[in-house]
Amino acid sequence: MFSNSKILFRKFLKWRYQHISNKQFIQIASAVIGLLAGLGAVVLKNITHFIQRLLEGEFIRDIHQAFYFIFPIIGLLIVLFVIKYLVKKKVGHGIPSTLYAISKQKGIMSRHQMWASLITAPLTVGFGGSVGLEGPTVATGAALGSNFARLFHLNQTTRTLLIGAAAAGAMSSIFKAPIAAIVFAVEIFSLELTLASMIPLLLASITAILTSYFFLGDDVLLHFQIQDKFILNDVLFYVFLGVVTATISIYFSKAYFAIDDKFKQFANPYKRLLIGGFLIGIMVYFIPPLFGEGYETINNILKGNVGDVIINNIFQTEINNIWIIILLLIGLIVFKVVAMSFTFGAGGIGGVFAPTLFTGSISGYVFAIIVNYSNIFSHQLSLTNFAMVGMAGLMAGVLQAPLTAIFLIAEITGGYELFVPLMIVVSISFIITKIYVPHNIYAAELARRGELITHNKDKNVLMMLDLDKLIETNFVLLYPEMTLGEVVNNAVVKSSRNHFPVVNEEHEFLGILTLNDIRSIMFDKDLYDKVKVGSLMHSASDIIYYEKDSAEEILNKFKMSGAWNLVVLKNGKYFGFMSKSRLLTAYRRKLIDVTANL
């Protein structure tokens, strides 16, 4: 049966090559990928809502408040068991793992990534983990796109494009914002926006949103209608809001990185889970709005129903003083970031998109309240407009996706009434945050390792090179105590190379001996037993460190040293040589492959 299906598939591939052009097939594949990404988003969302309904059912309704404390730990424990005994492989954090696959794995994503997040992310969020579902949804779609491309033997460039198409499809399905979804794929995955790439992204976005409408109807995550128009007198306040959202974006990113580094110090996953789960439990018990994604809170803020947000406050009392309300809302901003970071640190699977929108909406709302109730200005700001634009400011700062922020909010609001304030806040927030946080949360770790794909084509091509294939190891090794005669008879005669690495018994690199070093004496047999390698060798012009040097750094070492061959050390010991000519040849070939027309 299996062999018959393989035969049929080969026949289909043959028919496809004969009757469907590569360009046409990519367009068809993009539509299919959009459909699959949309289905993934629907499944992931419905599983999460099912878990949340179970936890809020009649069985535990009377003791539900008390169980707030224990839910996150239970969810995280189940996630740990699922990863350990069912998936049996690492489940990365959505978008960062996708970026890594594009940068260093030629767009190849493991098959388990197509379904692992569909189980682990709903368990994390459904049981109260303070993270979002957008990242896992994008990762699921991206894995579907990658494996679809592998199934039909598509090249690396096409795989990357289909991953971007899947990401666009996932975002389009989630927010019902097809244009913003395309912009998101281009900004986050550094895709080249050409006509060849635009059509596949568009097709994926369209099929995904139609899938979402088919299964979910007109239901949308964010409910907002513009009631107050933008007026010129608001411009200065939007400028200040841009500075405020930049400040909160910097706090958001720095706090996340700091907490993440702390949790990495715990080698035992159960220890991380208990510490993180316990802390999350305490926080969601006393601050219920931190439970789960937080879209209910966002929608209440956008509707101006701030009372519904703080009704279950830490003091368990009705709040009538506006300044206490402001302090409670600021507390939500501060602790949402902490709760999100604890969830990730404890081993939860999720994304940062929803927490970004959560903190952004409250930030804009609080800013407008402070201005309105300070009695310094006679001018009154629109609370809901500032809440909506605040979300864009946080997206521009934390995610460093300014165009996505503008178009997403514009599409959610159903028009371009807020386009000018969006541009003001987003540009200021992005510029300021970029100074203090060079890379967004998705890309920071990859950027630290020099593995981040960007819009710089030259850097991207260098990053995609398989450096292992460029390292040559067929060199004759010399030792410092070897004589000139041994070098001539055992190295020069038997090797086609003109340089030889000198190492000790532990294979630690000591220096290099070249033919030029012995050319004037290698035919003088009187010196064969008198002269030793240790007196002839010299140090290397520079050294390539296997574990840490990127292709770009290696190319710079060739430029600075002027050498045509550099020694490679691995784990502190001699490993081989890399030649400048091989590196440049590989670069040219990869450049042709990447820039080839689809």
XYZ file of C-alpha atoms in Angstrom, residues 26-540:
515
model
C 4.362 28.050 -6.084
C 1.164 30.078 -6.366
C -0.970 26.957 -5.946
C 1.218 25.840 -3.033
C 0.847 29.247 -1.357
C -2.942 28.973 -1.460
C -2.767 25.468 0.021
C -0.340 26.618 2.708
C -2.650 29.524 3.569
C -5.521 27.077 3.986
C -3.428 24.812 6.243
C -2.150 27.762 8.304
C -5.724 29.006 8.713
C -6.863 25.569 9.863
C -3.950 25.442 12.298
C -4.992 28.784 13.782
C -8.609 27.627 14.140
C -7.615 24.328 15.790
C -5.162 25.966 18.183
C -7.672 28.633 19.236
C -10.523 26.154 19.710
C -8.424 23.765 21.812
C -7.404 26.662 24.063
C -11.000 27.832 24.486
C -12.106 24.251 25.196
C -9.567 23.948 28.014
C -10.587 27.315 29.452
C -14.278 26.331 29.376
C -13.453 23.104 31.221
C -11.617 25.019 33.918
C -14.526 27.419 34.297
C -17.212 24.701 34.306
C -19.683 23.872 37.048
C -17.451 21.176 38.519
C -14.985 23.670 39.953
C -16.964 26.898 39.752
C -17.320 27.223 43.519
C -13.614 26.796 44.149
C -12.434 28.384 40.919
C -10.778 31.359 42.621
C -8.665 29.096 44.792
C -7.684 26.989 41.789
C -6.291 30.053 40.014
C -3.186 29.435 42.061
C -2.633 25.854 40.958
C -3.828 25.930 37.326
C -0.575 27.278 35.788
C 1.562 24.665 37.544
C -0.746 21.866 36.358
C -0.664 23.169 32.798
C 3.111 23.565 32.742
C 3.575 20.078 34.205
C 1.399 18.561 31.475
C 3.382 20.522 28.861
C 6.643 19.147 30.283
C 5.326 15.566 30.138
C 4.003 16.047 26.590
C 7.386 17.330 25.396
C 9.340 14.662 27.261
C 7.255 11.573 26.514
C 5.168 12.400 23.422
C 7.123 14.894 21.310
C 10.524 13.692 22.601
C 12.180 16.655 20.906
C 12.694 20.306 21.726
C 9.686 22.533 21.068
C 11.138 25.968 20.376
C 9.459 29.304 20.935
C 7.469 29.821 17.733
C 8.917 32.638 15.706
C 12.544 32.453 17.002
C 12.736 28.772 16.024
C 11.347 29.660 12.589
C 13.913 32.423 12.140
C 16.661 29.971 13.110
C 15.407 27.455 10.546
C 15.548 30.105 7.817
C 18.977 31.406 8.841
C 20.871 28.218 9.631
C 18.861 25.200 8.456
C 18.064 26.227 4.874
C 14.402 26.630 5.753
C 14.088 23.006 6.897
C 11.847 22.531 9.944
C 11.295 19.214 11.730
C 8.016 17.413 11.171
C 7.124 17.468 14.872
C 6.946 21.269 14.699
C 3.788 20.927 12.588
C 1.816 19.567 15.544
C 3.796 20.024 18.759
C 2.680 23.635 19.333
C -0.951 22.652 18.665
C -0.808 20.640 21.905
C 1.650 22.513 24.122
C 0.559 26.123 23.483
C -3.151 25.561 24.331
C -2.120 23.714 27.494
C 0.128 26.609 28.486
C -2.393 29.377 27.766
C -5.545 27.438 28.675
C -4.244 26.715 32.160
C -3.369 30.359 32.735
C 0.096 30.874 31.255
C 0.378 34.603 30.598
C 1.480 34.347 26.963
C -0.115 34.488 23.508
C -0.999 31.986 20.805
C 0.172 33.973 17.784
C 3.795 32.776 17.886
C 2.906 29.063 18.090
C 0.298 29.542 15.354
C 2.888 31.128 13.055
C 5.414 28.391 13.906
C 2.863 25.670 13.118
C 2.054 27.271 9.779
C 5.741 27.806 9.003
C 6.515 24.135 9.715
C 3.649 23.123 7.420
C 5.071 25.382 4.694
C 8.593 24.040 5.137
C 7.572 20.382 5.037
C 5.220 20.967 2.110
C 8.191 22.421 0.195
C 10.360 19.450 1.158
C 7.665 16.999 0.072
C 7.619 18.493 -3.430
C 11.420 18.934 -3.607
C 11.333 22.733 -3.792
C 14.582 24.670 -3.357
C 15.706 26.715 -0.366
C 14.486 30.037 -1.763
C 11.006 28.633 -2.351
C 10.961 26.984 1.088
C 11.685 30.337 2.683
C 8.951 31.998 0.647
C 6.396 29.342 1.660
C 7.395 29.757 5.311
C 6.690 33.477 4.939
C 3.406 32.711 3.184
C 2.402 30.417 6.045
C 3.252 33.130 8.584
C 1.136 35.619 6.657
C -1.692 33.095 6.528
C -1.543 32.445 10.262
C -1.633 36.147 11.162
C -4.377 36.825 8.629
C -6.507 34.073 10.124
C -5.959 35.247 13.703
C -6.654 38.969 13.282
C -8.633 38.967 10.027
C -6.162 41.589 8.792
C -4.742 40.257 5.473
C -2.599 43.271 4.525
C -1.019 43.553 7.976
C -0.304 39.811 7.825
C 1.681 40.224 4.607
C 3.614 43.155 6.058
C 4.311 41.076 9.199
C 5.824 38.248 7.141
C 8.048 40.686 5.246
C 9.217 42.574 8.352
C 9.784 39.669 10.732
C 11.211 37.147 8.264
C 13.117 39.705 6.155
C 11.544 38.551 2.897
C 12.285 40.451 -0.283
C 9.086 42.153 -1.392
C 9.007 41.617 -5.144
C 6.150 40.754 -7.479
C 7.320 37.144 -7.415
C 7.004 37.009 -3.611
C 3.991 39.314 -3.259
C 1.526 37.055 -5.113
C 2.232 33.932 -2.981
C 1.954 35.989 0.217
C -1.299 37.481 -0.995
C -2.773 34.105 -1.948
C -1.841 32.575 1.412
C -3.307 35.521 3.295
C -6.570 35.364 1.310
C -7.133 31.609 1.725
C -6.297 31.784 5.438
C -8.751 34.588 6.173
C -11.481 32.806 4.183
C -10.790 29.689 6.257
C -11.135 31.734 9.428
C -14.436 33.235 8.259
C -15.734 29.781 7.327
C -15.056 28.246 10.749
C -15.292 31.257 13.082
C -17.675 33.551 11.223
C -17.379 37.273 11.897
C -15.903 36.727 15.361
C -12.739 38.789 15.820
C -10.189 39.004 18.612
C -10.308 42.774 18.986
C -13.632 44.616 18.989
C -13.210 48.304 18.262
C -15.078 51.038 16.485
C -13.737 54.555 16.072
C -15.952 57.006 17.931
C -13.628 59.993 18.168
C -11.873 61.474 15.165
C -8.245 62.499 15.099
C -7.801 66.236 15.642
C -4.710 68.366 15.152
C -4.590 69.387 18.822
C -3.795 65.766 19.741
C -0.488 65.698 17.840
C 1.736 66.773 20.746
C 0.115 64.200 23.031
C 0.719 61.458 20.476
C 4.374 62.510 20.404
C 4.526 62.083 24.188
C 2.715 58.740 23.863
C 5.445 57.612 21.460
C 8.065 58.351 24.131
C 5.988 56.559 26.793
C 5.492 53.439 24.674
C 9.209 53.414 23.835
C 10.035 53.518 27.555
C 7.632 50.656 28.294
C 8.976 48.715 25.286
C 12.505 48.987 26.671
C 11.271 47.801 30.084
C 9.353 44.967 28.406
C 12.398 43.692 26.503
C 14.980 44.220 29.254
C 12.793 42.565 31.914
C 12.136 39.592 29.645
C 15.832 39.111 28.837
C 16.836 39.430 32.511
C 14.261 36.912 33.772
C 15.010 34.525 30.903
C 18.721 34.596 31.788
C 17.892 33.831 35.439
C 15.808 30.784 34.521
C 18.537 29.487 32.197
C 20.718 29.078 35.284
C 18.448 26.251 36.467
C 19.532 23.095 34.642
C 16.708 20.987 36.101
C 13.457 21.539 34.135
C 11.326 20.496 37.140
C 12.987 23.153 39.266
C 12.280 25.782 36.596
C 8.685 24.594 36.391
C 8.047 24.699 40.137
C 9.631 28.111 40.632
C 8.044 29.685 37.560
C 4.665 27.987 38.004
C 4.484 28.927 41.683
C 5.252 32.588 40.943
C 2.739 32.717 38.073
C 0.121 31.115 40.308
C 0.568 33.773 42.978
C 0.351 36.558 40.407
C -2.786 35.338 38.608
C -4.457 34.579 41.946
C -4.076 38.164 43.128
C -4.281 39.747 39.641
C -6.804 37.680 37.601
C -6.454 39.764 34.371
C -2.978 38.229 33.991
C -4.566 34.795 33.443
C -4.109 33.597 29.838
C -3.744 35.749 26.728
C -5.606 38.780 28.048
C -7.802 39.646 25.047
C -10.836 40.048 27.314
C -8.947 42.749 29.187
C -7.843 44.402 25.936
C -11.406 44.519 24.636
C -12.676 45.979 27.906
C -10.028 48.676 27.690
C -10.935 49.450 24.068
C -14.589 49.753 25.068
C -13.714 51.945 28.038
C -14.959 49.354 30.554
C -12.042 49.814 32.912
C -14.231 48.809 35.865
C -14.474 45.256 34.511
C -10.673 45.093 34.336
C -9.940 46.054 37.955
C -13.082 44.712 39.651
C -11.132 41.697 40.979
C -8.222 43.745 42.247
C -5.617 42.674 44.735
C -7.429 44.553 47.532
C -10.794 42.910 46.697
C -12.577 46.248 47.150
C -14.477 48.602 44.891
C -12.258 51.377 43.636
C -13.679 54.856 43.181
C -10.515 56.968 43.253
C -9.203 57.578 39.726
C -5.567 57.676 40.840
C -5.842 54.293 42.500
C -7.355 52.994 39.263
C -4.349 54.402 37.405
C -1.943 52.705 39.831
C -3.735 49.364 39.401
C -3.550 49.668 35.614
C 0.151 50.515 35.793
C 0.533 47.397 37.950
C -1.033 45.358 35.164
C 1.547 46.734 32.721
C 4.446 45.916 35.033
C 3.294 42.459 36.096
C 2.068 41.276 32.679
C 5.654 41.387 31.452
C 6.862 39.547 34.562
C 4.107 36.909 34.330
C 4.885 36.356 30.644
C 8.592 35.952 31.367
C 7.913 33.507 34.214
C 5.688 31.449 31.906
C 8.462 31.142 29.328
C 11.089 30.534 31.993
C 9.018 27.733 33.525
C 8.891 25.917 30.195
C 5.613 27.212 28.763
C 5.059 27.427 25.000
C 3.548 30.632 23.639
C 4.240 33.988 22.054
C 4.810 37.622 23.002
C 2.349 39.178 20.550
C -0.690 39.106 22.871
C 1.252 40.392 25.929
C 2.541 43.222 23.727
C -1.003 44.231 22.742
C -2.108 43.866 26.381
C 0.545 46.221 27.759
C 0.165 48.590 24.803
C -3.590 49.046 25.173
C -3.341 49.748 28.901
C -0.339 52.059 28.379
C -2.229 54.239 25.905
C -5.347 54.234 28.084
C -3.435 55.193 31.249
C -1.600 57.971 29.419
C -4.903 59.473 28.237
C -6.485 59.171 31.713
C -3.542 60.950 33.349
C -3.755 63.799 30.848
C -7.527 64.087 31.206
C -7.587 64.046 35.013
C -4.416 66.028 35.693
C -6.285 69.339 35.262
C -3.166 70.709 33.563
C -4.733 70.665 30.110
C -8.220 71.758 29.200
C -8.053 69.476 26.186
C -9.613 65.993 26.632
C -8.107 62.954 24.893
C -9.986 59.988 23.443
C -9.274 57.122 25.837
C -10.097 54.390 23.323
C -8.118 55.963 20.474
C -5.048 56.315 22.667
C -5.467 52.728 23.866
C -5.537 51.513 20.275
C -2.563 53.623 19.188
C -0.714 52.540 22.358
C -0.878 48.957 21.104
C 0.844 50.031 17.887
C 3.531 51.845 19.885
C 4.356 48.692 21.874
C 4.362 46.560 18.731
C 6.798 48.968 17.082
C 9.052 48.924 20.137
C 8.922 45.332 21.386
C 8.443 43.500 18.087
C 10.278 46.201 16.097
C 7.724 45.795 13.323
C 6.534 49.386 12.738
C 4.713 48.814 9.456
C 2.909 45.781 10.860
C 1.805 47.901 13.811
C 0.399 50.637 11.563
C -1.450 48.369 9.152
C -2.767 45.986 11.810
C -4.399 48.772 13.817
C -5.629 50.445 10.627
C -7.292 47.216 9.496
C -8.745 46.440 12.917
C -10.313 49.889 13.111
C -11.749 49.441 9.635
C -10.154 52.517 8.101
C -7.326 55.016 8.144
C -8.783 57.578 10.540
C -5.934 56.958 13.001
C -3.231 56.646 10.340
C -1.465 59.925 11.195
C -1.284 59.313 14.976
C -0.235 55.725 14.293
C 2.670 56.931 12.173
C 3.721 59.457 14.823
C 3.664 57.050 17.766
C 5.092 54.082 15.895
C 8.056 55.983 14.420
C 9.017 57.587 17.754
C 8.636 54.344 19.701
C 10.645 52.370 17.160
C 13.497 54.888 16.886
C 13.969 55.292 20.652
C 13.644 51.591 21.485
C 16.102 50.608 18.749
C 18.802 52.662 20.459
C 18.564 50.690 23.710
C 17.336 47.324 22.389
C 18.980 46.677 18.980
C 16.969 43.530 18.221
C 13.434 42.439 19.010
C 12.578 39.583 21.366
C 12.228 37.149 18.467
C 15.679 37.819 17.084
C 17.850 38.852 20.048
C 19.352 35.415 20.734
C 20.049 34.756 17.038
C 21.588 38.214 16.626
C 23.847 37.533 19.605
C 25.154 34.429 17.827
C 25.409 36.172 14.442
C 22.695 33.930 12.989
C 19.981 36.495 12.347
C 18.652 36.872 8.822
C 18.062 40.520 7.853
C 17.127 42.598 4.819
C 20.859 42.834 3.980
C 21.163 40.300 1.140
C 24.956 39.945 1.374
C 24.816 39.142 5.087
C 21.935 36.745 4.540
C 23.839 34.829 1.870
C 26.920 34.569 4.086
C 24.742 33.350 6.942
C 23.211 30.620 4.785
C 26.573 29.122 3.868
C 27.318 25.645 5.200
C 30.746 26.328 6.687
C 31.386 22.654 7.490
C 31.572 21.924 3.759
C 34.227 24.609 3.309
C 36.645 23.236 5.920
C 39.401 21.051 4.471
C 40.982 18.442 6.723
C 43.255 16.458 4.356
C 46.487 18.051 5.543
C 49.599 16.230 6.712
C 50.228 17.047 10.363
C 53.702 18.018 11.529
C 55.162 17.962 15.029
C 57.779 20.439 16.361
C 60.371 17.699 17.004
C 60.244 16.396 13.404
C 63.388 16.904 11.336
C 63.657 18.579 7.928
C 64.261 15.176 6.334
C 61.032 13.777 7.813
C 59.127 16.816 6.542
C 60.450 16.366 2.985
C 59.934 12.586 2.848
C 56.685 12.265 4.809
C 54.910 15.535 4.060
C 56.169 17.380 0.988
C 56.494 14.273 -1.179
C 53.109 12.799 -0.126
C 50.993 15.935 -0.063
C 49.695 18.219 -2.788
C 49.446 21.068 -0.278
C 52.020 23.811 0.177
C 51.343 24.415 3.864
C 51.251 22.132 6.884
C 49.798 22.566 10.393
C 52.120 21.994 13.337
C 50.509 20.420 16.404
C 51.528 18.721 19.642
C 50.533 15.244 20.841
C 47.160 16.595 22.102
C 46.423 18.079 18.663
C 46.730 21.605 20.003
C 47.707 23.995 17.223
C 51.231 25.428 17.487
C 51.967 27.028 14.127
C 52.278 26.620 10.353
C 55.080 25.478 8.080
C 54.890 26.354 4.376
C 56.940 25.317 1.384
C 58.286 28.846 1.206
C 59.727 28.388 4.698
C 61.902 25.449 3.581
C 62.270 26.066 -0.161
C 65.883 27.259 0.109
C 67.031 24.333 2.278
C 64.812 21.371 1.487
C 67.308 19.942 -1.026
C 70.281 20.343 1.328
C 70.543 16.814 2.765
C 73.236 17.892 5.233
C 70.518 19.784 7.118
C 67.943 16.949 7.098
C 68.857 15.735 10.601
C 69.964 19.061 12.026
C 66.996 21.367 11.401
C 63.689 20.729 13.169
C 60.161 21.947 12.501
C 60.041 23.900 15.764
C 62.714 26.265 14.491
C 61.078 26.755 11.072
C 57.358 27.125 11.828
C 55.627 30.485 12.263
C 52.363 31.644 13.791
C 49.143 31.826 11.815
